[in-house]
Coordinates of C-alpha atoms in Angstrom, one line a residue:
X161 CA -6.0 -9.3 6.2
X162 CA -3.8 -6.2 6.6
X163 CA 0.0 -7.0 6.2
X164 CA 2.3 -5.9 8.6
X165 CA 4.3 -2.7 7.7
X166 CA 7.4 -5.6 7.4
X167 CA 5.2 -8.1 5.8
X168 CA 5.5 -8.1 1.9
X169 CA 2.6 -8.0 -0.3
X170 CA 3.4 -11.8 -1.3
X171 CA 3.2 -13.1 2.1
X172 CA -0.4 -12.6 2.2
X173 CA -1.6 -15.1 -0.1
X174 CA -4.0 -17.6 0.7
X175 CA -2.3 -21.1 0.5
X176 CA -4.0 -24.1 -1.7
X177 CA -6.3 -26.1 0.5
X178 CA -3.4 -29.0 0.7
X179 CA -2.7 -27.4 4.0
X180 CA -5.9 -28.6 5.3
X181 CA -5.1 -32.0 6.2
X182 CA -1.7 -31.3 7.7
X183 CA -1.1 -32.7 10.8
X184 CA -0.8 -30.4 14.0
X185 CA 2.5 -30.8 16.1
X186 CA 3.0 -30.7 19.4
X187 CA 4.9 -28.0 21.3
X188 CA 7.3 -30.2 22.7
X189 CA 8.1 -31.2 18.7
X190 CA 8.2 -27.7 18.0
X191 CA 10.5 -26.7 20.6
X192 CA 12.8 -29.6 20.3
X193 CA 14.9 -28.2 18.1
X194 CA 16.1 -25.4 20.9
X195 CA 15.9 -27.4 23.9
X196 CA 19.7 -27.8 26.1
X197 CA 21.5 -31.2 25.3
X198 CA 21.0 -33.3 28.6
X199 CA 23.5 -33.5 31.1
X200 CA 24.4 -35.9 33.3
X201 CA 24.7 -34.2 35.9
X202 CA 21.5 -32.2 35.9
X203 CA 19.3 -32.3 38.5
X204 CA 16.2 -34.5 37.9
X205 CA 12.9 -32.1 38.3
X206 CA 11.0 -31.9 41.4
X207 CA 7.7 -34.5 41.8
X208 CA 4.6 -32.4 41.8
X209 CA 1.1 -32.6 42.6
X210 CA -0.6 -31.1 39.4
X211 CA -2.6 -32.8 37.2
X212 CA -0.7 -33.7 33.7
X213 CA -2.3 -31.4 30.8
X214 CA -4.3 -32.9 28.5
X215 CA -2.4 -34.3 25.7
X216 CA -3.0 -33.1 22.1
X217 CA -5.5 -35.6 20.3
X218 CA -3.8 -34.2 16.6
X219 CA -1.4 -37.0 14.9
X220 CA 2.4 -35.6 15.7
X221 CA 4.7 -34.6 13.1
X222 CA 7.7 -32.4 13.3
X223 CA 7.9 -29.0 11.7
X224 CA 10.2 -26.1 11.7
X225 CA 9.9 -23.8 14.4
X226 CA 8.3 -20.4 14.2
X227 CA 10.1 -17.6 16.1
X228 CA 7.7 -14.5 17.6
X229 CA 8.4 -11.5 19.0
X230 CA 6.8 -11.7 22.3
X231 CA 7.8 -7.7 23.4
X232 CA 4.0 -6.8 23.1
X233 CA 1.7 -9.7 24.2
X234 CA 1.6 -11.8 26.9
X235 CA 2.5 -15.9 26.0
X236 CA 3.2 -18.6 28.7
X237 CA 6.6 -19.2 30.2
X238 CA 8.9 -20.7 27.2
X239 CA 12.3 -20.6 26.1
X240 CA 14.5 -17.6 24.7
X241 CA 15.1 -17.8 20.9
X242 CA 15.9 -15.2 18.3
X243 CA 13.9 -12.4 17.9
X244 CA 11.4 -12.5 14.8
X245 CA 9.2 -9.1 13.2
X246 CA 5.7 -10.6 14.2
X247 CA 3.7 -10.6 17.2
X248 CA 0.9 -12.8 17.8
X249 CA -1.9 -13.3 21.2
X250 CA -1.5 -16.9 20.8
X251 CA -3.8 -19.2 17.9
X252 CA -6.5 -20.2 20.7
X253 CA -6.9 -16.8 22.0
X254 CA -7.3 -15.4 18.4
X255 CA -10.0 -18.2 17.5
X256 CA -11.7 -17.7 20.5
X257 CA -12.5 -14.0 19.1
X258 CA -10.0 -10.9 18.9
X259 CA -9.6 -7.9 17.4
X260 CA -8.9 -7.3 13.6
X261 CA -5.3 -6.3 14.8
X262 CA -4.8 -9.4 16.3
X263 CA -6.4 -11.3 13.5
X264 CA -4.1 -9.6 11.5
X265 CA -0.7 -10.5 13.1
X266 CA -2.3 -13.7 13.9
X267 CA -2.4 -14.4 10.0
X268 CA 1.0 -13.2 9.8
X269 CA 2.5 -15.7 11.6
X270 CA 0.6 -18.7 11.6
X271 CA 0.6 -21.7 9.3
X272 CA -1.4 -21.7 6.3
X273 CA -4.6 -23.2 6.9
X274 CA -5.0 -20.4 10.1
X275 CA -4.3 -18.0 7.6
X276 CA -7.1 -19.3 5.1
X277 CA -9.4 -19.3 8.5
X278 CA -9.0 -15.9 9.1
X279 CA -9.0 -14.6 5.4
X280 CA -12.5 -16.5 5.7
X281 CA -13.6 -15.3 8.8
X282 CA -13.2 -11.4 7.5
X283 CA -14.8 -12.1 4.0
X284 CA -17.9 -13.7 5.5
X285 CA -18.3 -10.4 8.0
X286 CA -17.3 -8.0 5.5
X287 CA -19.5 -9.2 2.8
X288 CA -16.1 -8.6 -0.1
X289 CA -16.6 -9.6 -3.4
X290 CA -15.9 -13.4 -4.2
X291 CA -12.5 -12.6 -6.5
X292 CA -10.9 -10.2 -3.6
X293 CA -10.3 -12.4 -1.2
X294 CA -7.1 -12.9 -1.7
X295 CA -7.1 -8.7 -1.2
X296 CA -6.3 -7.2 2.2
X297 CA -8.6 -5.8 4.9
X298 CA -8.3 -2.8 6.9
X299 CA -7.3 -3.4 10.4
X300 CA -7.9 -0.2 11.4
X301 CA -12.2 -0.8 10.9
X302 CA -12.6 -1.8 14.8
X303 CA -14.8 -4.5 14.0
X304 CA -14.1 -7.8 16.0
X305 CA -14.4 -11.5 15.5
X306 CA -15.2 -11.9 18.7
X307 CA -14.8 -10.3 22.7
X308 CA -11.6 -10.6 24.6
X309 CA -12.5 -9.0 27.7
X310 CA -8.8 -8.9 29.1
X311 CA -7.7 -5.3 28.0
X312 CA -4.1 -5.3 25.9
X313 CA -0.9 -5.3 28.0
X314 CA -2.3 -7.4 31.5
X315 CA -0.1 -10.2 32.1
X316 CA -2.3 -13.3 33.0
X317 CA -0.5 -15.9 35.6
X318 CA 2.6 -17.5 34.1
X319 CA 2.9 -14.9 31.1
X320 CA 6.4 -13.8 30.1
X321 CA 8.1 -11.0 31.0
X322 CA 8.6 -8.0 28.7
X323 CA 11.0 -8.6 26.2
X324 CA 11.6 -12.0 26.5
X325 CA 11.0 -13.8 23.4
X326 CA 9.7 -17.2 23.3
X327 CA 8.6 -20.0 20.9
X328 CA 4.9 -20.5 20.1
X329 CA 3.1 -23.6 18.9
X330 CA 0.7 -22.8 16.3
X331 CA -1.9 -25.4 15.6
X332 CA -5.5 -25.4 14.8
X333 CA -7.5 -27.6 17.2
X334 CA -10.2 -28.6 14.2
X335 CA -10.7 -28.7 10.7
X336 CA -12.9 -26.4 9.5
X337 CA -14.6 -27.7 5.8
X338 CA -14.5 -25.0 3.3
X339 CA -17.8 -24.2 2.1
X340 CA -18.1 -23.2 -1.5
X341 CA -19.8 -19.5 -2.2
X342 CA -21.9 -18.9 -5.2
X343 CA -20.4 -16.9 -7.6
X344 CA -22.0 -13.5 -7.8
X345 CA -21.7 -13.0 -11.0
X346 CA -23.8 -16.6 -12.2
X347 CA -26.9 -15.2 -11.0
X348 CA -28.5 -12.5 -13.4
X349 CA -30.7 -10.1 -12.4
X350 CA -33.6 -9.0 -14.2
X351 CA -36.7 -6.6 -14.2
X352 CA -40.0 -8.0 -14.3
X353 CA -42.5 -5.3 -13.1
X354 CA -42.7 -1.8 -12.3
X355 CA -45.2 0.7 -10.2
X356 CA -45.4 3.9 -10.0
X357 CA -47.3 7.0 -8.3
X358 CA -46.1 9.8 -10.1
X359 CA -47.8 13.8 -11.0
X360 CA -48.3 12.5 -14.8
X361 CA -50.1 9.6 -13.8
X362 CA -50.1 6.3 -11.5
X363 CA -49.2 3.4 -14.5
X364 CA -46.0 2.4 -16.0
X365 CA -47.3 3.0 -19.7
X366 CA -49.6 6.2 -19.0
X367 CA -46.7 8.0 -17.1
X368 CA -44.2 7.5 -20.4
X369 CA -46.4 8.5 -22.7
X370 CA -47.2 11.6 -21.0
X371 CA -43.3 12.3 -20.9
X372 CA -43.0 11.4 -24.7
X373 CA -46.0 14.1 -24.8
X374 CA -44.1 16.6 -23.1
X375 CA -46.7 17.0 -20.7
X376 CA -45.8 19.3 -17.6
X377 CA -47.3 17.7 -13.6
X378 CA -45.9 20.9 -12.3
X379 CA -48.6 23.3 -11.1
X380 CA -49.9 25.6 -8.2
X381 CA -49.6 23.6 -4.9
X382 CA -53.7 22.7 -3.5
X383 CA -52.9 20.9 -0.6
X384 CA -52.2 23.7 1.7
X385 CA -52.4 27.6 1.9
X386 CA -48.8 28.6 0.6
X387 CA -49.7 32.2 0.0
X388 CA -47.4 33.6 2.1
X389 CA -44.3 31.3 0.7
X390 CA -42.1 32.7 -2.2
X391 CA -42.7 29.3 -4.2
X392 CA -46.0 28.3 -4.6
X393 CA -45.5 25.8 -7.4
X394 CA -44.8 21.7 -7.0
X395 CA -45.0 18.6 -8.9
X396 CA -48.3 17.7 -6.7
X397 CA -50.2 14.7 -6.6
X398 CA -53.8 15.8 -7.5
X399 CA -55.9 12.9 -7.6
X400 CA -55.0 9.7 -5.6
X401 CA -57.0 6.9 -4.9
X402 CA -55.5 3.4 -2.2
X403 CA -58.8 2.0 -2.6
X404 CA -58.3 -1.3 -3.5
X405 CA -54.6 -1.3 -2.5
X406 CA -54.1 -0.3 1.7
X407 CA -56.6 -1.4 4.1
X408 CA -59.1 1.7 5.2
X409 CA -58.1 1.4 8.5
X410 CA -54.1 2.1 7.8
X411 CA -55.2 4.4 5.1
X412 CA -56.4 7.0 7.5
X413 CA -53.0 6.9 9.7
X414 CA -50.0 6.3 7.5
X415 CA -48.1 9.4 6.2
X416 CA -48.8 9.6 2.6
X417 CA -45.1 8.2 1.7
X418 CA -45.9 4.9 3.2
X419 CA -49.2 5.0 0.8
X420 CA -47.5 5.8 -2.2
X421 CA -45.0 3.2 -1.0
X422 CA -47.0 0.7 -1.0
X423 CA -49.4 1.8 -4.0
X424 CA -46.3 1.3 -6.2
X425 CA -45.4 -2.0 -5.0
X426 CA -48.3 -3.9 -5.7
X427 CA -49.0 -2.2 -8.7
X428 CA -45.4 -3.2 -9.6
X429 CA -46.4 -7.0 -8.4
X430 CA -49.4 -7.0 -10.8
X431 CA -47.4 -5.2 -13.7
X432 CA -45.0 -8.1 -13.3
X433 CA -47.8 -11.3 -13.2
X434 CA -47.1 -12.0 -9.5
X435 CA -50.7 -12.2 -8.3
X436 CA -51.6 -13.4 -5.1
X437 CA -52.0 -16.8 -6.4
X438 CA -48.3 -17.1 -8.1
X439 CA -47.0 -15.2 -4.7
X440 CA -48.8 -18.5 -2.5
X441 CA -46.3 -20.4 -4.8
X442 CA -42.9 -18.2 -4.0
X443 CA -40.3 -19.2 -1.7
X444 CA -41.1 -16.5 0.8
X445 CA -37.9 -16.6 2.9
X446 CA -36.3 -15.3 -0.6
X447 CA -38.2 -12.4 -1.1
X448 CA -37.6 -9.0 0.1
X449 CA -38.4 -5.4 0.4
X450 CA -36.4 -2.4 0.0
X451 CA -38.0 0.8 -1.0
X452 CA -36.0 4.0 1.0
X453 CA -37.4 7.2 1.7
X454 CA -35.2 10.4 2.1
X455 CA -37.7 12.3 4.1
X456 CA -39.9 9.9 5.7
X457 CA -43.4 10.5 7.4
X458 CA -42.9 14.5 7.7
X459 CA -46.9 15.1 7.8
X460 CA -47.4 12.1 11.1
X461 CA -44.3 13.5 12.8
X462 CA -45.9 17.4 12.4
X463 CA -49.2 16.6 12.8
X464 CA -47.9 15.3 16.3
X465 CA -46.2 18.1 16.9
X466 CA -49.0 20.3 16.7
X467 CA -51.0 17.7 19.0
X468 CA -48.1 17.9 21.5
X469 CA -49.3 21.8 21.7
X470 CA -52.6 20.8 23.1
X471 CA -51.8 17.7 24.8
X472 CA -49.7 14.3 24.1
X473 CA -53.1 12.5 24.5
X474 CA -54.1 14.2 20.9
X475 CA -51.0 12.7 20.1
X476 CA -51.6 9.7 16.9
X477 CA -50.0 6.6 19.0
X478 CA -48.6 5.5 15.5
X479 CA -46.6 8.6 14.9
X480 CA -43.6 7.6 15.6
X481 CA -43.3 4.3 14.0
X482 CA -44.8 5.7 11.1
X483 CA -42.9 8.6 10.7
X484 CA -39.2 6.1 10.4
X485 CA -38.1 5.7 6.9
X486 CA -38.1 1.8 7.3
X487 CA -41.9 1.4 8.3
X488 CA -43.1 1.3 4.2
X489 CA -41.0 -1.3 3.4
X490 CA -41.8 -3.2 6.7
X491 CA -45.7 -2.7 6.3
X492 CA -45.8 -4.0 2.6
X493 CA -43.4 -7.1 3.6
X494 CA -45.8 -8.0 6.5
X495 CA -49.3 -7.7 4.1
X496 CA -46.9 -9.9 1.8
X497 CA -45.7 -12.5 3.9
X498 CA -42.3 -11.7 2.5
X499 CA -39.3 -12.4 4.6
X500 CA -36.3 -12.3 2.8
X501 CA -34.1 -8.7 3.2
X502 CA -36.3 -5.5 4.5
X503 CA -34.9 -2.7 5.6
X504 CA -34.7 0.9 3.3
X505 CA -31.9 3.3 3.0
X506 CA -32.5 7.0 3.4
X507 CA -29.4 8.7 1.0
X508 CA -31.0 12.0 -0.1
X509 CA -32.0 12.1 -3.9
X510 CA -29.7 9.0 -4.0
X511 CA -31.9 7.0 -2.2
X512 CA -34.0 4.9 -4.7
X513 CA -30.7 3.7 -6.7
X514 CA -29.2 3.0 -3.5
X515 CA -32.2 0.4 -2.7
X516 CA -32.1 -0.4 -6.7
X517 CA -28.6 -1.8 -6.6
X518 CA -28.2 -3.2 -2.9
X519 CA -31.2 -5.2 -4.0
X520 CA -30.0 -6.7 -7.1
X521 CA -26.6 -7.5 -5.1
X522 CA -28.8 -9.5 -2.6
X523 CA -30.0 -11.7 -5.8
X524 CA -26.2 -11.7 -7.2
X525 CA -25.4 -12.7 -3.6
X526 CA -27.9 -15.8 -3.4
X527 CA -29.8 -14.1 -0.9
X528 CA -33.0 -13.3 -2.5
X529 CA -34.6 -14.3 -5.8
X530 CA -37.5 -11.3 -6.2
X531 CA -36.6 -8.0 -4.3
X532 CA -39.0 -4.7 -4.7
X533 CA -37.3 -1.8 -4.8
X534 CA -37.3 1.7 -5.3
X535 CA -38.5 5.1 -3.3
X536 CA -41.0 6.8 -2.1
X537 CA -41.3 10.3 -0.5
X538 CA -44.1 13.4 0.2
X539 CA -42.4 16.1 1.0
X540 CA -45.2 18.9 0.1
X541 CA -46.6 20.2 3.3
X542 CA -45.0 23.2 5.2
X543 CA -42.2 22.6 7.1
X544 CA -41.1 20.8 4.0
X545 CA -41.4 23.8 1.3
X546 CA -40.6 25.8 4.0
X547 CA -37.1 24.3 4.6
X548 CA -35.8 24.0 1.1
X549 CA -37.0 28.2 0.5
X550 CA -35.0 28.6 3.5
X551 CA -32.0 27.0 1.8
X552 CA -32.8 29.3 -1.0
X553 CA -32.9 26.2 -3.4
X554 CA -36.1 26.2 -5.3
X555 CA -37.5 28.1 -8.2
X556 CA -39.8 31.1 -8.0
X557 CA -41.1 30.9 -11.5
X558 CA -45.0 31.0 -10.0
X559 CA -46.5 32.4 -13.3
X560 CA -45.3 30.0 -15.3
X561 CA -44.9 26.4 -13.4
X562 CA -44.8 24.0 -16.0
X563 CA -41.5 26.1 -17.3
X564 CA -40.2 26.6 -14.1
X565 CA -37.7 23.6 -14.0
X566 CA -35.5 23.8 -17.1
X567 CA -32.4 21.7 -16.3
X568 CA -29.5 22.9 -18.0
X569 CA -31.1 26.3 -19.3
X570 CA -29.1 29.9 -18.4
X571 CA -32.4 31.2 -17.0
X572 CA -32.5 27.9 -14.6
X573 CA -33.2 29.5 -11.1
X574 CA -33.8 26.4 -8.7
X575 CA -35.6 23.6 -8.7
X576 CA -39.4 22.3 -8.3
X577 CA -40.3 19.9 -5.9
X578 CA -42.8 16.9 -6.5
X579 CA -44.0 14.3 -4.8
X580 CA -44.5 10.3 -5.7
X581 CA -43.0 6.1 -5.5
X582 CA -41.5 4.6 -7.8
X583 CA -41.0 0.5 -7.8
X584 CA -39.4 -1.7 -9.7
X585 CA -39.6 -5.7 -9.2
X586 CA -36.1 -7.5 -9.5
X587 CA -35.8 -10.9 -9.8
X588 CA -33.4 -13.8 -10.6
X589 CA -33.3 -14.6 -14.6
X590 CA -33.6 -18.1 -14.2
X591 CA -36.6 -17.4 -11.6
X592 CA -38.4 -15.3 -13.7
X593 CA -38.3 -17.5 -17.0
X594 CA -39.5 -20.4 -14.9
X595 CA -42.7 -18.6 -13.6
X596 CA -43.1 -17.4 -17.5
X597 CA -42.7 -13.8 -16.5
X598 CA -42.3 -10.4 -18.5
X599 CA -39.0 -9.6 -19.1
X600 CA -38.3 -5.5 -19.6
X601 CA -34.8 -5.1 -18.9
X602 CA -31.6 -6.7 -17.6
X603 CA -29.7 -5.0 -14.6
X604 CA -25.8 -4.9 -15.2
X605 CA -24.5 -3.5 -12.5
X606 CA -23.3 0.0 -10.4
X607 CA -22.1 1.7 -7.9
X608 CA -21.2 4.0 -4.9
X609 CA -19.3 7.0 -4.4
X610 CA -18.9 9.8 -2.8
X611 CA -17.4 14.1 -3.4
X612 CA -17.0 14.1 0.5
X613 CA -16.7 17.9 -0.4
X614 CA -19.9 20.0 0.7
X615 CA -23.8 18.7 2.0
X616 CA -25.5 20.1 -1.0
X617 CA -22.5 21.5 -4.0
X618 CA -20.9 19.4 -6.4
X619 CA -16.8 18.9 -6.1
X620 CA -15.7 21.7 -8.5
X621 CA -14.0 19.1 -10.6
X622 CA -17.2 16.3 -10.6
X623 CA -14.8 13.8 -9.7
X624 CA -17.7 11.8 -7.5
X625 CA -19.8 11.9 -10.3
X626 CA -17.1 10.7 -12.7
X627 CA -16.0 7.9 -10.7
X628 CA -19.3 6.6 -9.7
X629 CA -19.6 6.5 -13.8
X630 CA -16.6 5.0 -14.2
X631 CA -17.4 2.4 -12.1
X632 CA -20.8 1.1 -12.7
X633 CA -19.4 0.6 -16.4
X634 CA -17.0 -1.4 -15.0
X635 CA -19.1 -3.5 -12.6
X636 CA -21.5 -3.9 -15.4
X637 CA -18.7 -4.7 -17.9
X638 CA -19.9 -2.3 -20.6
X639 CA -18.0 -0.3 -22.8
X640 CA -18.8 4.0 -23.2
X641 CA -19.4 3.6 -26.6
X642 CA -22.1 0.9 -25.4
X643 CA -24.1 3.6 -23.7
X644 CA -26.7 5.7 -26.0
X645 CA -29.3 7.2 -23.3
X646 CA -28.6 8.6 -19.9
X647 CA -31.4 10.1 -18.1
X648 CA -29.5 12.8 -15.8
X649 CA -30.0 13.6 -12.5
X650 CA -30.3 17.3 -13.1
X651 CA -32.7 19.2 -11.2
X652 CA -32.3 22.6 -12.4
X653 CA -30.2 24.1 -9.9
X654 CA -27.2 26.2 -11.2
X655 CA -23.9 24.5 -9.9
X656 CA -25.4 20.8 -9.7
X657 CA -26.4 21.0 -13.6
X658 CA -23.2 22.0 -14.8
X659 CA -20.9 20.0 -13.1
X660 CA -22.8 16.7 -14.0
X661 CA -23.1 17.6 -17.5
X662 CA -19.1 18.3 -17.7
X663 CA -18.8 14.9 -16.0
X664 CA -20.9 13.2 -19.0
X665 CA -19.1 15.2 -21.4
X666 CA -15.7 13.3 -19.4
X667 CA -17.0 9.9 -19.6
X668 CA -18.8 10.2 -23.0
X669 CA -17.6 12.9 -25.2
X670 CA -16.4 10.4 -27.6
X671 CA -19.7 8.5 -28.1
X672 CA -22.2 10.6 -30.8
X673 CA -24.7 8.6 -30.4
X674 CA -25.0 9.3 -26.7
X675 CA -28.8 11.1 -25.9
X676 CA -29.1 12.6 -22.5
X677 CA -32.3 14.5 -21.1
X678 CA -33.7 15.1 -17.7
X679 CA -37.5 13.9 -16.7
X680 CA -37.8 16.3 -13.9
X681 CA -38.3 19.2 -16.3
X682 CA -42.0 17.7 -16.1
X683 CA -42.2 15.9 -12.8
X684 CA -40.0 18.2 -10.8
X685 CA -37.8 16.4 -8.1
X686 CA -39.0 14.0 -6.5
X687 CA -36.5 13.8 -4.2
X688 CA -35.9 10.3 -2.6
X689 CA -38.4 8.9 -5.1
X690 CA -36.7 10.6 -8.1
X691 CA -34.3 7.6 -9.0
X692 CA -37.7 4.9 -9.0
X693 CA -39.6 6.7 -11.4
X694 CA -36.5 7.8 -13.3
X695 CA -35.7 3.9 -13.7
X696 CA -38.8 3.4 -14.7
X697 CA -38.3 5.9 -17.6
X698 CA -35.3 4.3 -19.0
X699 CA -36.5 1.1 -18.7
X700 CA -40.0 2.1 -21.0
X701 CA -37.4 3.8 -23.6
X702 CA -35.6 0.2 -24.1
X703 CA -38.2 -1.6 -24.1
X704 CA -39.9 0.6 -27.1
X705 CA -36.7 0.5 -28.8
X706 CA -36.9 4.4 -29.5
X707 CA -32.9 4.8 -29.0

């Protein structure tokens, strides 16, 4: 609830839930107070043929009245009283559905169980944590509790005039029973599988151990003539194999994202003990999918293009579905019969720790007790090369690829793309130790920011990358000296390296035992995928206890 620019800070606190059996008066009791002494001599009112109202069913009692300021909404005919700094539509209007404005004032005014109701009302829509609701919403959002077609400032029948001020009964016309939320932080999240399809290799253990080799999956790029591009070189997929994993049939039309996609996911369900035998046993309304994408199906969406040349009867009828960002995640739910949360988010290189951490909130939530997560993303045909060369952003070290991305190094001169999914299986802790599973790591917590300063550079000063630090310590509740291994984002470009490594230097300069390195030096970045298999990596270094 926003306070009022007259409304102190301690006026907005939600009342104990006493209030909830109080009795509603009536607005005759209300009024009372202000009515005219009788006179004798007063003329008796005049008999009429209307119906009498309905009278209240609530038990009367007698309050204090509530002055409102009545200058800028409409209220029924009533009686002049001193002027008061609120304004309210009216209780039943503002339960009926209204604007967050006029939920606000609404709150402002009314008794203390409407004010609980409304605080309620905006933290179930809102989805705010379960300790700030005592906090205050933005008004300003736009978003509505409901539709009140009847624009502001049109006088319905019998309103009052402008600047008349009146006296409003405020009384709830049922009892709403609170219902108790789960606390979020009660439900642990844990990771008991992981998948990936990655240029050093398409398992969890053979991937590491090629990183711990200092093996290099950048090379010359196969899949298509690039002679005439200035980078030739990628982290490209050479040998790949869905047999046994996507159904021929889809094989031949989904983009090679969805395929990794889905590779990655059910090797992360057999990594993780959840054969289809244990999944016939899951609650399948708690299970979800959410594995983003940050370029989508760019090889169906160009291969139609270049059918669109000919003739849209060339065109594939399954290019359009197939070239969305969401399709993956949708096609993998619907071979598992999973139908908790599905949906992906698409945030750039950002995108697999976007789906990493909105899925374990679903399990803090309640909402879910497994959730596979992660990225996936092939980006390697022509359009795509072409696009980033156009930005001038990758590396044109073609004579020597597997040196060509060297995060942090002076002679750093772009990065290298690459290709791959990476998947990770979340689940409840109490879930996974009653189904016996494999426990690799424990997820704490994180967060979202933003440098809201340029598309592709860093703020000059890192402060997104220093707050977004700051606060997935403190969501996770551990301390910077806590914190021995960070495996940077760093892609080998020459503003973006610097600027995150003076951020770490920020957060962590302190801490000696702090070891930070950057995987894509030998997987190159994988763009929307980068953050799956990157997770995977840290996750492999805890659990063989190497730090």
């Amino acid at each position: 609830l926003a306070p009022s620019p007259r409304l102190s800070a301690s006026q907005c606190r939600l009342p104990p839930t006493r209030y909830a059996a109080q009795p509603a008066p009536s607005p005759r009791e209300i009024a009372a107070p202000l009515l005219p002494a009788p006179s004798a001599t007063r003329r008796p009112p005049a008999p009429s043929n209307r119906a009498p109202s309905r009278p209240h069913l609530a038990p009367r009692r007698s309050v204090a009245p509530t002055f409102l300021d009545a200058s800028r909404r409409p209220f029924p005919r009533g009686i002049r009283v001193p002027r008061a700094p609120f304004a309210v539509r009216g209780i039943r209007e503002a339960a009926r559905g209204t604007t967050v404005r006029g939920a606000r004032t609404m709150a402002a005014a009314a008794p203390p169980l409407c004010a609980w109701l409304v605080a309620a009302g905006a933290h179930a829509d809102f989805g705010a944590d379960e300790h700030r609701q005592t906090q205050c919403l933005d008004a300003g959002s736009g978003a509505t509790f409901g539709l009140d077609r009847r624009p502001l400032g049109v006088r319905r029948r019998g309103s009052a005039r402008s600047g008349m001020a009146v006296s409003v009964a405020l009384q709830p016309e049922r009892v709403i029973v609170e219902k108790k939320r789960p606390d979020v932080k009660q439900r642990r999240v844990v990771v008991t599988g992981m998948g990936v399809v990655t240029p050093l290799g398409h398992d969890p253990d053979v991937f590491y151990n090629n990183l711990l080799d200092g093996h290099s999956g950048i090379s010359e790029i196969e899949t298509f003539d690039c002679s005439k591009f200035p980078t030739r070189i990628a982290g490209e997929i050479k040998s790949f194999s869905t047999e046994g994993w996507v159904v021929p049939k889809l094989s031949k039309r989904m983009d090679k994202f969805m395929l990794y996609l889905i590779t990655a996911g059910k090797k992360a369900l057999e990594n993780g003990g959840l054969t289809e035998e244990v999944r016939n046993d899951l609650d399948k309304t708690r299970c979800g999918v959410l594995i983003g994408s940050a370029m989508g199906g760019m090889k169906v969406f160009n291969d139609a293009i270049e059918a669109l040349r000919v003739s849209y009867r060339k065109m594939n009828p399954f290019c359009v579905p197939f070239a969305t960002t969401n399709m993956g995640s949708a096609i993998l739910a619907m071979d598992l019969g999973w139908m908790g949360p599905n949906y992906s988010i698409s945030t750039a290189c950002a995108t697999s720790n976007f789906c990493i951490l909105n899925a374990a909130n679903h399990i803090r939530r309640g909402e879910a007790d497994v959730m596979l997560c992660g990225g996936s993303d092939a980006p390697l045909i022509p359009i795509g090369l072409g696009g980033f060369v156009a930005c001038r952003a990758l590396s044109q070290r073609n004579s020597d690829p597997t040196k060509a991305s060297r995060p942090w190094d002076m002679d750093r001169d772009g990065f290298v793309m690459g290709e791959g999914a990476g998947v990770l299986v979340l689940e409840e802790l109490e879930h996974a130790k009653q189904r016996g599973a494999t426990i690799y790591a424990e997820f704490l917590g994180g967060s979202f920011t933003c440098d809201a300063y340029h598309m592709t550079e860093p703020h000059p000063e890192g402060t997104g990358i220093t707050l977004c630090i700051e606060k997935a310590l403190a969501d996770s509740g551990v301390a910077r000296e806590e914190i021995n291994y960070v495996n940077a984002h760093a892609t080998s470009t020459q503003s973006g390296d610097l600027k995150e490594y003076e951020a770490i230097v920020r957060c962590f300069g302190q801490n000696p035992q702090l070891r930070v390195n950057s995987t894509k030096s030998m997987t190159g970045h994988l763009i929307g995928a980068a953050g799956g298999i990157e997770a995977v990596a840290c996750i492999q270094v805890r659990s063989s206890c190497l730090l």
